[in-house]
Amino acid sequence: MRKSTAVTVLGAAAAMMVGFSGIASAGTIGIPGVSGALYASSNTLYVKDAACDDDSVYAQWQTQGGQVQRLNNTSGCGTTVSSRLPMGDGTTILWRVCVDKSWPTSDSCSAWKSEKI
């Protein structure tokens, strides 16, 4: 890993821990219990469990015309998971974050957000 890439990854991880502030290239979404960030510079999607409850959280994303993909975070309160999205420059994706509620309650999700990578 090049030094500049390592610094970007570390900076993104640090931003996730403090609510995504400090890095301008991130698109962010949050609802009670979950927050997410999409960094176009690295095609990386993050999802953070922001509540200390029994509910896990997840992010969903899709390219135009593609199938919906899911990034799960089942690690618990205050944890963040990430995934590098397999797409090239200029790709537009739709994404959102959700709290995985126990049945019979429906999951709580943000609105879909459009971002160009």
mmCIF file of C-alpha atoms in Angstrom:
data_model
loop_
_atom_site.group_PDB
_atom_site.id
_atom_site.type_symbol
_atom_site.label_atom_id
_atom_site.label_comp_id
_atom_site.label_asym_id
_atom_site.label_seq_id
_atom_site.Cartn_x
_atom_site.Cartn_y
_atom_site.Cartn_z
ATOM 1 C CA MET A 1 0.000 0.000 0.000
ATOM 2 C CA ARG A 2 1.362 3.393 -0.920
ATOM 3 C CA LYS A 3 1.834 5.926 1.853
ATOM 4 C CA SER A 4 -0.763 8.333 0.421
ATOM 5 C CA THR A 5 -3.334 5.528 0.198
ATOM 6 C CA ALA A 6 -2.610 4.480 3.783
ATOM 7 C CA VAL A 7 -3.079 8.064 4.971
ATOM 8 C CA THR A 8 -6.407 8.303 3.115
ATOM 9 C CA VAL A 9 -7.638 5.037 4.621
ATOM 10 C CA LEU A 10 -6.557 6.052 8.128
ATOM 11 C CA GLY A 11 -8.129 9.474 7.717
ATOM 12 C CA ALA A 12 -11.397 7.922 6.570
ATOM 13 C CA ALA A 13 -11.421 5.523 9.505
ATOM 14 C CA ALA A 14 -10.741 8.384 11.921
ATOM 15 C CA ALA A 15 -13.530 10.438 10.376
ATOM 16 C CA MET A 16 -15.963 7.561 10.916
ATOM 17 C CA MET A 17 -15.164 7.541 14.630
ATOM 18 C CA VAL A 18 -15.988 11.225 15.020
ATOM 19 C CA GLY A 19 -19.075 11.403 12.857
ATOM 20 C CA PHE A 20 -17.507 11.769 9.397
ATOM 21 C CA SER A 21 -16.170 15.278 9.899
ATOM 22 C CA GLY A 22 -12.889 16.434 8.435
ATOM 23 C CA ILE A 23 -12.841 14.729 5.034
ATOM 24 C CA ALA A 24 -14.628 16.672 2.317
ATOM 25 C CA SER A 25 -14.970 13.919 -0.290
ATOM 26 C CA ALA A 26 -17.471 11.831 1.691
ATOM 27 C CA GLY A 27 -21.178 11.616 1.094
ATOM 28 C CA THR A 28 -22.903 10.907 4.403
ATOM 29 C CA ILE A 29 -26.280 9.624 5.574
ATOM 30 C CA GLY A 30 -27.574 9.128 9.081
ATOM 31 C CA ILE A 31 -30.768 8.205 10.879
ATOM 32 C CA PRO A 32 -31.200 7.310 14.554
ATOM 33 C CA GLY A 33 -29.102 4.218 15.231
ATOM 34 C CA VAL A 34 -26.970 4.171 12.081
ATOM 35 C CA SER A 35 -24.694 6.403 10.041
ATOM 36 C CA GLY A 36 -22.904 5.830 6.783
ATOM 37 C CA ALA A 37 -20.314 7.425 4.547
ATOM 38 C CA LEU A 38 -19.285 6.871 0.956
ATOM 39 C CA TYR A 39 -15.810 8.051 -0.034
ATOM 40 C CA ALA A 40 -15.655 8.596 -3.781
ATOM 41 C CA SER A 41 -11.859 8.889 -3.755
ATOM 42 C CA SER A 42 -11.508 5.254 -2.646
ATOM 43 C CA ASN A 43 -14.916 3.766 -3.605
ATOM 44 C CA THR A 44 -15.295 2.791 0.059
ATOM 45 C CA LEU A 45 -18.611 2.514 1.872
ATOM 46 C CA TYR A 46 -18.738 2.628 5.677
ATOM 47 C CA VAL A 47 -21.627 1.781 8.004
ATOM 48 C CA LYS A 48 -21.546 2.538 11.743
ATOM 49 C CA ASP A 49 -23.801 1.147 14.461
ATOM 50 C CA ALA A 50 -24.564 4.329 16.371
ATOM 51 C CA ALA A 51 -26.870 2.897 19.055
ATOM 52 C CA CYS A 52 -26.272 0.562 21.961
ATOM 53 C CA ASP A 53 -29.274 -1.669 21.396
ATOM 54 C CA ASP A 54 -29.943 -5.166 20.101
ATOM 55 C CA ASP A 55 -30.374 -4.051 16.485
ATOM 56 C CA SER A 56 -27.682 -4.561 13.858
ATOM 57 C CA VAL A 57 -27.305 -2.108 10.991
ATOM 58 C CA TYR A 58 -26.544 -2.279 7.290
ATOM 59 C CA ALA A 59 -26.029 -0.252 4.147
ATOM 60 C CA GLN A 60 -27.514 -1.061 0.757
ATOM 61 C CA TRP A 61 -26.129 0.089 -2.575
ATOM 62 C CA GLN A 62 -26.659 -0.490 -6.270
ATOM 63 C CA THR A 63 -25.465 0.798 -9.596
ATOM 64 C CA GLN A 64 -28.037 1.970 -12.116
ATOM 65 C CA GLY A 65 -29.873 -1.121 -13.319
ATOM 66 C CA GLY A 66 -27.866 -3.384 -10.981
ATOM 67 C CA GLN A 67 -28.990 -5.572 -8.114
ATOM 68 C CA VAL A 68 -29.135 -4.202 -4.585
ATOM 69 C CA GLN A 69 -26.065 -5.199 -2.547
ATOM 70 C CA ARG A 70 -25.869 -5.212 1.261
ATOM 71 C CA LEU A 71 -23.052 -4.411 3.700
ATOM 72 C CA ASN A 72 -23.908 -5.770 7.186
ATOM 73 C CA ASN A 73 -22.592 -4.542 10.507
ATOM 74 C CA THR A 74 -23.470 -7.063 13.216
ATOM 75 C CA SER A 75 -20.531 -6.130 15.466
ATOM 76 C CA GLY A 76 -22.517 -3.977 17.883
ATOM 77 C CA CYS A 77 -22.538 -0.585 19.520
ATOM 78 C CA GLY A 78 -20.082 1.978 18.171
ATOM 79 C CA THR A 79 -18.507 -0.321 15.559
ATOM 80 C CA THR A 80 -17.871 0.489 11.921
ATOM 81 C CA VAL A 81 -17.481 -1.854 8.965
ATOM 82 C CA SER A 82 -16.404 -0.956 5.456
ATOM 83 C CA SER A 83 -16.227 -2.366 1.973
ATOM 84 C CA ARG A 84 -14.539 -1.184 -1.184
ATOM 85 C CA LEU A 85 -17.130 -1.065 -3.944
ATOM 86 C CA PRO A 86 -16.102 -2.675 -7.253
ATOM 87 C CA MET A 87 -16.774 0.134 -9.706
ATOM 88 C CA GLY A 88 -14.904 2.546 -11.910
ATOM 89 C CA ASP A 89 -14.691 6.315 -12.094
ATOM 90 C CA GLY A 90 -17.843 8.049 -13.243
ATOM 91 C CA THR A 91 -20.198 5.379 -11.904
ATOM 92 C CA THR A 92 -23.349 6.614 -10.208
ATOM 93 C CA ILE A 93 -24.654 4.559 -7.304
ATOM 94 C CA LEU A 94 -27.699 4.718 -5.087
ATOM 95 C CA TRP A 95 -27.169 3.930 -1.416
ATOM 96 C CA ARG A 96 -28.846 4.099 1.972
ATOM 97 C CA VAL A 97 -28.395 2.958 5.587
ATOM 98 C CA CYS A 98 -30.811 0.917 7.686
ATOM 99 C CA VAL A 99 -31.409 -0.390 11.192
ATOM 100 C CA ASP A 100 -32.236 -4.105 11.106
ATOM 101 C CA LYS A 101 -35.291 -4.286 13.372
ATOM 102 C CA SER A 102 -36.511 -7.576 14.835
ATOM 103 C CA TRP A 103 -39.578 -9.161 13.281
ATOM 104 C CA PRO A 104 -42.427 -8.141 13.091
ATOM 105 C CA THR A 105 -41.168 -4.535 13.015
ATOM 106 C CA SER A 106 -40.047 -3.237 9.610
ATOM 107 C CA ASP A 107 -36.439 -2.087 9.188
ATOM 108 C CA SER A 108 -35.856 1.643 9.547
ATOM 109 C CA CYS A 109 -33.999 3.067 6.516
ATOM 110 C CA SER A 110 -32.825 6.426 5.258
ATOM 111 C CA ALA A 111 -33.915 7.692 1.885
ATOM 112 C CA TRP A 112 -31.843 6.506 -1.099
ATOM 113 C CA LYS A 113 -29.003 8.879 -1.962
ATOM 114 C CA SER A 114 -27.349 9.197 -5.377
ATOM 115 C CA GLU A 115 -23.563 9.626 -5.530
ATOM 116 C CA LYS A 116 -21.167 9.766 -8.474
ATOM 117 C CA ILE A 117 -17.906 7.926 -7.893
#
